[in-house]
């Protein structure tokens, strides 16, 4: 996608129509930075937080009316939780939302047919945590905990943070309704810091900033638009969509914002919090930047890039050096799309240098502590990604030819190393997420799809393809490519219990591309 002229002001005499992104001027609002959550008190030496889900009004753009959203602590995105490695905290997630949803609910989906209409459960994405605090889809609860799901165990979650420093995020995960609750605004950042990171001279404080990217669409009155029906129309209304693509880009809650920066190095923690869309990010005319971290924390060494692909739920941390760009304005683009959704935000290098930039881009970041080798795996699982028509002739996404409520088949044993091979039989890539653990991507390998569909045999048609440089760190979400067998390796070390694995396209996760996983003790 070439650099193109971008509208920054409204044409004279025109009026903003939120349903028409062509009328919404770009780079008008300053990029907001989510506030940091503060604990209320200590319980047995551990910080205790209460974060309440509320309906609130949010202004996505200064020329648009305020929009009804749902936010953690009445904010969108929610407040950022910051902790240190191995620092245990307690969080009570409280539901004070209305009893009626303002987005269209498909009541044919599991968990959506009966009361309560509004149910929530918060999942800390990427966390090594006991299952009772993981945010299991059926551990949902309604307003004031009046009703709870069948796996609900506790009101107060404990996060032990026994893992590398990393950018995690929290979001709703309630069965059959995740796509709506996250789209409504229930998402926020969770940052773990560790000693290794603190010793590095990375940009910090005001120069260490989050970029939470989502796509949204709006109605003429400024309210959020989410489609009600599939195409062709299903015989039921509302009906789940197989995907959602918005027509405006939102960063930290603002449509096409701008960020004024100093001529120095900045660290950006990027989260793709969109329902469906994957992005390939580019800055300005394709100038270089450095990736320093993936989902699970620091890479072994920085990776110099000019574009950065990022899947739904993926996180990536980059350093951009603006020191030689004084006075320049650089647009962050999404090269996957043209037009309005090909534009994310703009960096304006217009602030004076506050003080000498002493930050560095280290030659090495994290010693490679991975001893996981494919040949040493205790178990290899072959897992298909496919679809079938449901009773209304809608596409129902499935994992390993099973639905959510089918008996659990993935039962990793504590202490075992497993390789999971995602066999994508569809014509669309899927971001696959596994709860509890971080994994390493081994490789992708092309295979004969027709042969596999005939007799289930994997006939490879080419050699293994090494993971891209930007995905060689610890990951919890991996892109399972079209026509490929995508292999990941992980070791289960603690926390037996009930977890899940699923596609992180939220419309797929809700129907029915999610499966239970039971981590068990060795007998």
Coordinates of C-alpha atoms in Angstrom, one line a residue:
X1 CA 0.0 0.0 0.0
X2 CA 1.5 3.3 -1.0
X3 CA 1.6 6.5 1.0
X4 CA -1.5 8.4 0.1
X5 CA -3.1 11.7 0.9
X6 CA -5.2 11.4 4.1
X7 CA -8.1 13.7 5.2
X8 CA -7.3 15.5 8.4
X9 CA -10.0 18.1 8.5
X10 CA -13.7 18.1 7.6
X11 CA -14.5 19.5 4.1
X12 CA -16.0 23.0 4.5
X13 CA -19.7 22.9 5.3
X14 CA -19.8 19.1 5.7
X15 CA -21.1 17.3 8.7
X16 CA -19.7 14.2 10.5
X17 CA -21.8 11.1 9.9
X18 CA -20.5 8.4 12.2
X19 CA -21.9 5.7 9.9
X20 CA -19.8 7.1 7.0
X21 CA -16.1 7.0 7.9
X22 CA -15.3 9.2 4.9
X23 CA -16.8 12.1 6.8
X24 CA -14.8 11.5 10.0
X25 CA -11.6 13.6 10.0
X26 CA -8.4 11.8 10.9
X27 CA -5.7 12.8 13.4
X28 CA -7.9 15.2 15.3
X29 CA -7.9 13.7 18.8
X30 CA -4.8 13.2 20.9
X31 CA -4.0 9.6 21.8
X32 CA -5.2 8.9 25.3
X33 CA -3.2 6.7 27.7
X34 CA -5.3 4.3 29.9
X35 CA -5.0 5.1 33.6
X36 CA -3.3 2.7 35.9
X37 CA -5.4 0.7 38.4
X38 CA -4.6 1.2 42.1
X39 CA -5.2 -1.4 44.8
X40 CA -7.7 -0.7 47.4
X41 CA -5.9 -2.5 50.2
X42 CA -3.7 -5.4 51.1
X43 CA -4.9 -8.8 52.1
X44 CA -2.3 -11.0 53.7
X45 CA 0.4 -8.9 52.1
X46 CA -1.1 -9.1 48.6
X47 CA -2.6 -6.1 46.8
X48 CA -6.3 -6.3 46.4
X49 CA -8.2 -4.6 43.5
X50 CA -11.9 -4.2 42.8
X51 CA -12.7 -3.5 39.1
X52 CA -16.3 -2.9 38.2
X53 CA -17.9 -3.5 34.8
X54 CA -20.3 -0.6 34.1
X55 CA -22.2 1.0 31.2
X56 CA -20.9 4.4 30.4
X57 CA -20.6 7.1 27.7
X58 CA -17.4 7.3 25.7
X59 CA -16.4 9.9 23.1
X60 CA -14.6 8.1 20.3
X61 CA -14.0 11.4 18.4
X62 CA -14.4 15.0 19.4
X63 CA -16.8 15.6 16.4
X64 CA -19.0 12.7 17.3
X65 CA -21.6 12.3 20.0
X66 CA -20.8 10.2 23.1
X67 CA -21.3 6.5 22.6
X68 CA -22.7 3.9 25.0
X69 CA -20.1 1.3 25.8
X70 CA -19.3 -1.1 28.6
X71 CA -16.0 -0.5 30.4
X72 CA -14.0 -1.9 33.3
X73 CA -14.3 0.8 36.0
X74 CA -16.5 2.6 33.5
X75 CA -13.5 3.2 31.2
X76 CA -12.7 2.1 27.6
X77 CA -10.1 0.6 27.5
X78 CA -10.1 -0.5 31.1
X79 CA -7.4 0.6 33.6
X80 CA -4.0 -0.9 33.1
X81 CA -2.9 -3.3 35.9
X82 CA 0.8 -3.2 36.6
X83 CA 2.6 -5.8 38.7
X84 CA 6.1 -7.3 39.2
X85 CA 7.1 -10.8 38.4
X86 CA 6.1 -13.3 41.3
X87 CA 4.0 -10.6 43.0
X88 CA 0.6 -12.2 43.8
X89 CA -2.4 -10.0 43.7
X90 CA -6.2 -10.4 44.2
X91 CA -8.8 -8.9 41.8
X92 CA -12.5 -8.9 42.3
X93 CA -14.2 -8.4 39.0
X94 CA -17.7 -6.9 39.7
X95 CA -20.6 -6.9 37.2
X96 CA -22.7 -3.8 37.5
X97 CA -23.9 -3.9 33.9
X98 CA -27.5 -3.5 32.8
X99 CA -29.7 -6.6 32.7
X100 CA -30.3 -6.1 28.9
X101 CA -27.6 -6.1 26.3
X102 CA -27.4 -3.2 23.8
X103 CA -25.9 -5.5 21.0
X104 CA -27.8 -8.2 19.2
X105 CA -27.8 -11.6 20.9
X106 CA -28.2 -14.8 18.9
X107 CA -30.2 -17.1 21.2
X108 CA -29.5 -20.2 19.2
X109 CA -25.9 -20.3 20.6
X110 CA -25.0 -22.4 23.6
X111 CA -25.4 -20.4 26.8
X112 CA -27.4 -17.7 25.0
X113 CA -30.9 -19.2 25.0
X114 CA -32.0 -18.4 28.5
X115 CA -31.3 -16.0 31.4
X116 CA -29.3 -14.1 32.3
X117 CA -29.0 -12.1 29.1
X118 CA -25.9 -10.2 30.4
X119 CA -23.2 -12.4 31.9
X120 CA -19.5 -11.8 32.2
X121 CA -16.3 -13.5 33.2
X122 CA -12.8 -12.0 32.9
X123 CA -9.9 -13.9 31.4
X124 CA -6.4 -12.7 31.9
X125 CA -5.0 -13.6 28.5
X126 CA -1.5 -15.1 28.5
X127 CA -1.4 -15.8 32.3
X128 CA 0.0 -18.8 34.1
X129 CA -2.8 -19.0 36.7
X130 CA -4.8 -21.6 38.6
X131 CA -7.9 -22.6 36.6
X132 CA -10.4 -21.2 39.2
X133 CA -9.0 -17.7 38.4
X134 CA -8.5 -18.2 34.6
X135 CA -11.9 -16.9 33.5
X136 CA -13.4 -20.2 32.3
X137 CA -16.2 -19.5 29.8
X138 CA -18.8 -21.2 32.0
X139 CA -17.6 -19.5 35.2
X140 CA -19.7 -16.5 34.2
X141 CA -21.7 -14.4 36.6
X142 CA -24.5 -11.9 36.3
X143 CA -25.0 -8.6 38.0
X144 CA -24.1 -8.7 41.7
X145 CA -23.3 -12.5 41.3
X146 CA -27.1 -13.1 41.3
X147 CA -26.6 -16.0 38.9
X148 CA -23.4 -18.0 38.1
X149 CA -22.3 -20.6 35.5
X150 CA -21.6 -24.2 36.3
X151 CA -17.8 -23.8 36.6
X152 CA -18.0 -20.6 38.7
X153 CA -15.8 -21.2 41.8
X154 CA -14.7 -17.8 43.3
X155 CA -15.6 -14.2 43.3
X156 CA -12.0 -13.0 43.9
X157 CA -9.3 -14.1 41.5
X158 CA -5.7 -14.6 42.4
X159 CA -2.9 -13.8 39.9
X160 CA 0.5 -15.1 41.0
X161 CA 2.4 -13.7 38.1
X162 CA 4.9 -16.5 38.0
X163 CA 6.2 -15.8 34.5
X164 CA 8.4 -13.6 32.5
X165 CA 7.7 -9.9 32.3
X166 CA 5.2 -9.4 29.5
X167 CA 2.3 -7.4 28.1
X168 CA -0.9 -9.4 28.8
X169 CA -4.5 -8.3 28.5
X170 CA -7.7 -9.0 30.2
X171 CA -11.1 -9.3 28.5
X172 CA -14.5 -10.9 28.8
X173 CA -14.8 -14.6 28.0
X174 CA -18.4 -15.5 28.8
X175 CA -19.7 -18.5 26.8
X176 CA -21.5 -17.6 23.6
X177 CA -21.3 -13.9 24.1
X178 CA -17.6 -13.0 24.1
X179 CA -17.7 -11.3 20.7
X180 CA -20.4 -8.8 22.0
X181 CA -18.9 -8.1 25.4
X182 CA -15.4 -7.4 24.0
X183 CA -16.8 -5.3 21.2
X184 CA -18.9 -3.4 23.7
X185 CA -15.6 -2.4 25.4
X186 CA -14.6 -5.0 28.0
X187 CA -10.9 -5.1 27.5
X188 CA -7.8 -3.7 29.2
X189 CA -4.0 -4.2 29.6
X190 CA -2.1 -6.1 32.3
X191 CA 1.7 -5.5 32.4
X192 CA 4.2 -7.8 34.3
X193 CA 7.6 -6.3 34.9
X194 CA 10.7 -8.4 35.8
X195 CA 14.3 -7.9 36.8
X196 CA 15.8 -8.7 33.4
X197 CA 13.7 -6.0 31.7
X198 CA 14.5 -3.5 34.4
X199 CA 18.3 -3.9 33.9
X200 CA 18.0 -3.1 30.2
X201 CA 18.1 0.5 29.1
X202 CA 14.8 0.4 27.3
X203 CA 12.6 3.5 26.9
X204 CA 10.5 3.8 30.1
X205 CA 7.9 5.9 31.9
X206 CA 6.3 8.4 29.5
X207 CA 8.3 6.8 26.6
X208 CA 6.8 3.4 27.2
X209 CA 3.2 3.5 25.8
X210 CA 0.4 1.1 25.0
X211 CA -1.4 1.0 21.7
X212 CA -4.7 -1.0 21.9
X213 CA -6.0 -1.4 18.4
X214 CA -9.6 -2.3 17.5
X215 CA -11.9 -1.8 14.6
X216 CA -15.4 -0.4 15.1
X217 CA -18.4 0.7 13.1
X218 CA -21.1 3.2 14.1
X219 CA -24.7 4.1 13.4
X220 CA -25.7 7.7 12.4
X221 CA -26.5 8.6 15.9
X222 CA -23.0 7.6 17.1
X223 CA -24.0 4.3 18.7
X224 CA -21.9 1.2 18.1
X225 CA -23.0 -0.9 15.1
X226 CA -22.7 -4.7 15.1
X227 CA -24.5 -6.6 12.4
X228 CA -27.5 -8.8 13.2
X229 CA -27.7 -11.2 10.3
X230 CA -25.6 -13.3 8.1
X231 CA -25.6 -13.0 4.3
X232 CA -27.6 -14.7 2.9
X233 CA -30.1 -14.0 5.7
X234 CA -30.6 -16.9 8.2
X235 CA -34.1 -17.9 9.2
X236 CA -33.5 -16.5 12.7
X237 CA -32.8 -13.0 13.9
X238 CA -30.4 -11.9 15.2
X239 CA -27.9 -14.4 13.8
X240 CA -24.2 -14.7 14.6
X241 CA -21.8 -13.4 11.9
X242 CA -18.9 -15.6 10.8
X243 CA -16.7 -12.5 11.2
X244 CA -16.8 -8.8 11.9
X245 CA -14.9 -6.1 10.1
X246 CA -15.3 -2.5 11.3
X247 CA -14.9 0.5 9.0
X248 CA -13.0 2.8 11.4
X249 CA -9.8 2.2 13.4
X250 CA -9.6 2.9 17.1
X251 CA -6.5 3.2 19.2
X252 CA -6.8 3.5 23.0
X253 CA -10.4 4.4 22.5
X254 CA -10.0 7.2 19.9
X255 CA -10.7 7.0 16.2
X256 CA -7.5 7.7 14.1
X257 CA -5.7 9.6 16.9
X258 CA -2.4 11.4 16.7
X259 CA 0.5 11.2 19.2
X260 CA 2.9 14.0 19.7
X261 CA 6.3 12.6 20.4
X262 CA 9.8 13.9 21.1
X263 CA 12.7 13.2 18.7
X264 CA 13.9 10.2 20.7
X265 CA 13.2 6.5 21.1
X266 CA 9.8 5.2 22.3
X267 CA 8.6 1.8 23.3
X268 CA 5.2 0.8 22.1
X269 CA 3.2 -2.1 23.6
X270 CA 0.8 -3.1 20.7
X271 CA -2.3 -5.2 21.3
X272 CA -4.7 -6.3 18.6
X273 CA -7.9 -6.4 20.5
X274 CA -10.1 -6.7 17.4
X275 CA -12.8 -9.4 17.0
X276 CA -11.6 -10.7 13.6
X277 CA -9.1 -8.5 11.9
X278 CA -5.4 -9.2 11.6
X279 CA -3.2 -6.3 10.8
X280 CA 0.2 -5.7 9.1
X281 CA 1.6 -2.5 10.6
X282 CA 3.9 -0.1 8.8
X283 CA 5.2 3.3 9.9
X284 CA 5.5 6.1 7.4
X285 CA 7.2 5.2 4.2
X286 CA 8.3 1.8 5.5
X287 CA 11.1 2.9 7.8
X288 CA 12.7 0.4 10.2
X289 CA 11.8 -0.2 13.8
X290 CA 12.8 -2.9 16.3
X291 CA 10.6 -5.5 17.8
X292 CA 11.7 -6.5 21.3
X293 CA 8.9 -8.7 22.6
X294 CA 6.0 -11.1 21.7
X295 CA 3.0 -12.3 23.6
X296 CA 5.0 -13.9 26.4
X297 CA 7.8 -11.3 26.9
X298 CA 11.1 -10.3 25.5
X299 CA 12.7 -11.9 22.4
X300 CA 16.2 -13.3 22.6
X301 CA 17.4 -10.3 20.6
X302 CA 15.8 -7.3 18.8
X303 CA 14.4 -7.9 15.3
X304 CA 14.7 -5.1 12.8
X305 CA 11.4 -4.9 10.8
X306 CA 9.6 -2.6 8.3
X307 CA 6.3 -4.4 8.7
X308 CA 4.7 -6.2 11.6
X309 CA 1.9 -8.7 11.3
X310 CA -0.3 -9.0 14.4
X311 CA -3.2 -11.4 14.8
X312 CA -6.3 -10.9 17.0
X313 CA -5.2 -11.2 20.7
X314 CA -1.6 -10.9 19.7
X315 CA 0.8 -8.5 21.4
X316 CA 4.1 -7.2 20.2
X317 CA 6.4 -4.6 21.6
X318 CA 8.5 -2.4 19.4
X319 CA 11.0 0.5 19.7
X320 CA 10.7 3.4 17.2
X321 CA 13.5 5.9 17.0
X322 CA 12.2 9.3 16.1
X323 CA 15.5 11.1 16.9
X324 CA 16.3 12.0 13.3
X325 CA 12.7 12.8 12.4
X326 CA 12.2 16.2 14.1
X327 CA 9.2 17.9 12.5
X328 CA 8.0 14.9 10.6
X329 CA 4.5 13.3 10.7
X330 CA 4.4 9.6 10.2
X331 CA 1.3 7.5 9.7
X332 CA 1.0 4.0 11.1
X333 CA -0.7 2.0 8.4
X334 CA -2.3 -1.4 8.0
X335 CA -1.0 -2.7 4.8
X336 CA -3.7 -5.5 4.8
X337 CA -6.3 -3.0 3.8
X338 CA -6.8 0.0 1.6
X339 CA -8.8 3.1 2.4
X340 CA -9.9 4.1 5.9
X341 CA -9.0 0.8 7.6
X342 CA -5.5 1.0 6.0
X343 CA -4.8 3.9 8.4
X344 CA -4.3 3.4 12.2
X345 CA -2.9 6.6 13.7
X346 CA -0.2 9.2 13.3
X347 CA 3.0 10.1 15.1
X348 CA 3.8 13.8 15.1
X349 CA 7.5 14.5 16.0
X350 CA 6.7 18.0 17.2
X351 CA 7.6 18.0 20.9
X352 CA 10.9 19.4 22.1
X353 CA 13.4 16.9 23.5
X354 CA 12.7 17.0 27.3
X355 CA 16.1 15.5 28.2
X356 CA 18.9 13.6 26.7
X357 CA 17.8 10.2 25.4
X358 CA 19.8 7.6 27.3
X359 CA 17.7 4.6 26.3
X360 CA 19.2 1.9 24.1
X361 CA 18.2 -0.8 21.7
X362 CA 20.2 -3.7 23.3
X363 CA 22.0 -6.3 21.1
X364 CA 20.5 -9.0 23.3
X365 CA 17.4 -9.1 25.4
X366 CA 16.5 -12.4 27.0
X367 CA 18.8 -15.5 27.1
X368 CA 17.1 -18.2 25.2
X369 CA 15.9 -20.5 28.1
X370 CA 14.0 -22.8 25.8
X371 CA 15.0 -26.4 26.1
X372 CA 12.0 -27.7 24.2
X373 CA 12.9 -30.0 21.3
X374 CA 10.3 -31.6 19.1
X375 CA 12.1 -35.0 19.2
X376 CA 11.7 -35.0 23.0
X377 CA 8.0 -34.4 23.1
X378 CA 6.0 -36.8 25.3
X379 CA 2.9 -36.4 23.0
X380 CA 2.1 -35.0 19.6
X381 CA -1.5 -34.0 19.0
X382 CA -3.1 -33.6 15.5
X383 CA -5.9 -31.1 15.6
X384 CA -8.0 -30.1 12.7
X385 CA -9.6 -26.7 12.0
X386 CA -12.7 -27.1 9.9
X387 CA -16.3 -26.0 9.5
X388 CA -19.7 -27.6 8.8
X389 CA -23.2 -26.2 8.2
X390 CA -25.5 -26.0 11.2
X391 CA -29.3 -26.7 11.1
X392 CA -29.8 -23.2 9.7
X393 CA -27.2 -23.7 7.0
X394 CA -24.8 -21.3 8.7
X395 CA -21.1 -22.0 8.9
X396 CA -20.2 -23.5 12.3
X397 CA -16.5 -23.6 13.0
X398 CA -15.1 -26.7 14.7
X399 CA -11.9 -28.0 16.3
X400 CA -11.0 -31.6 15.7
X401 CA -14.6 -32.2 14.5
X402 CA -16.0 -31.6 18.0
X403 CA -18.2 -29.0 19.5
X404 CA -17.7 -27.2 22.8
X405 CA -19.9 -29.5 24.9
X406 CA -18.4 -32.7 23.6
X407 CA -16.3 -34.6 26.1
X408 CA -12.8 -33.2 26.7
X409 CA -10.1 -35.0 24.6
X410 CA -7.0 -32.8 25.3
X411 CA -5.6 -33.9 28.7
X412 CA -2.0 -32.8 29.1
X413 CA -0.1 -34.2 32.1
X414 CA 1.9 -32.0 34.5
X415 CA 5.6 -32.4 33.6
X416 CA 5.0 -33.4 29.9
X417 CA 6.1 -31.6 26.8
X418 CA 3.5 -31.6 24.0
X419 CA 3.6 -30.7 20.3
X420 CA 0.2 -29.6 18.9
X421 CA -0.2 -29.6 15.1
X422 CA -3.0 -27.3 13.9
X423 CA -4.2 -28.7 10.5
X424 CA -6.1 -25.9 8.8
X425 CA -8.7 -27.3 6.4
X426 CA -10.3 -23.9 5.7
X427 CA -9.6 -21.1 3.4
X428 CA -9.0 -18.6 6.2
X429 CA -6.1 -18.3 8.7
X430 CA -7.1 -18.7 12.4
X431 CA -5.3 -17.3 15.5
X432 CA -5.1 -20.3 17.8
X433 CA -4.9 -19.5 21.6
X434 CA -4.1 -22.0 24.4
X435 CA -4.9 -21.0 27.9
X436 CA -2.4 -21.3 30.8
X437 CA 0.8 -21.7 28.9
X438 CA 3.2 -19.9 26.6
X439 CA 4.6 -22.0 23.6
X440 CA 7.2 -21.8 20.9
X441 CA 6.3 -21.9 17.3
X442 CA 8.2 -24.8 15.7
X443 CA 7.3 -24.5 12.0
X444 CA 4.6 -24.5 9.3
X445 CA 4.5 -27.1 6.6
X446 CA 2.3 -27.4 3.5
X447 CA 0.3 -30.6 3.0
X448 CA -2.0 -32.3 0.5
X449 CA -5.4 -31.2 1.5
X450 CA -7.3 -33.5 -0.8
X451 CA -5.4 -36.5 0.4
X452 CA -6.0 -35.6 4.0
X453 CA -9.8 -35.2 3.4
X454 CA -9.9 -38.6 1.7
X455 CA -8.1 -40.8 4.3
X456 CA -6.8 -38.5 7.0
X457 CA -3.2 -39.0 6.0
X458 CA -0.9 -36.0 6.2
X459 CA 1.1 -36.0 3.0
X460 CA 3.5 -33.1 3.3
X461 CA 4.2 -31.3 0.0
X462 CA 7.2 -29.3 1.1
X463 CA 9.8 -28.9 3.9
X464 CA 9.1 -27.2 7.2
X465 CA 9.0 -23.4 7.1
X466 CA 10.7 -21.8 10.1
X467 CA 8.7 -19.3 12.1
X468 CA 9.1 -15.7 11.1
X469 CA 11.6 -13.6 13.0
X470 CA 8.8 -11.6 14.7
X471 CA 7.3 -14.8 16.3
X472 CA 10.4 -16.6 17.6
X473 CA 9.7 -15.6 21.2
X474 CA 7.2 -17.1 23.7
X475 CA 3.7 -17.0 22.2
X476 CA 0.1 -17.8 23.4
X477 CA -1.6 -17.1 20.1
X478 CA -0.4 -18.4 16.7
X479 CA -1.6 -18.0 13.2
X480 CA -2.6 -21.3 11.7
X481 CA -2.2 -20.6 8.0
X482 CA -4.2 -21.8 5.0
X483 CA -3.0 -25.1 3.6
X484 CA -0.5 -25.6 6.4
X485 CA 0.1 -27.7 9.4
X486 CA 1.3 -25.3 12.1
X487 CA 3.2 -26.9 15.0
X488 CA 3.8 -25.4 18.4
X489 CA 5.6 -26.9 21.4
X490 CA 5.0 -26.3 25.2
X491 CA 5.6 -27.8 28.6
X492 CA 2.9 -28.1 31.2
X493 CA 4.6 -27.4 34.6
X494 CA 1.9 -26.5 37.1
X495 CA -1.8 -25.7 37.7
X496 CA -3.9 -28.8 37.0
X497 CA -7.5 -28.1 36.2
X498 CA -10.0 -27.0 33.6
X499 CA -8.9 -24.7 30.8
X500 CA -9.7 -24.1 27.1
X501 CA -8.1 -23.7 23.7
X502 CA -9.8 -21.9 20.9
X503 CA -9.6 -19.7 17.8
X504 CA -9.3 -16.0 18.9
X505 CA -11.6 -14.7 16.1
X506 CA -14.3 -14.0 18.6
X507 CA -17.1 -14.9 16.2
X508 CA -15.5 -18.3 15.7
X509 CA -14.9 -18.8 19.4
X510 CA -18.5 -18.2 20.2
X511 CA -19.7 -20.7 17.6
X512 CA -18.2 -23.3 18.0
X513 CA -14.4 -23.1 17.7
X514 CA -13.5 -23.7 21.3
X515 CA -12.7 -26.8 23.2
X516 CA -12.1 -27.8 26.8
X517 CA -8.6 -28.8 28.0
X518 CA -8.1 -30.6 31.3
X519 CA -4.5 -30.4 32.7
X520 CA -4.0 -33.5 35.0
X521 CA -1.5 -34.7 37.6
X522 CA 0.6 -37.7 36.7
X523 CA -0.9 -40.9 38.1

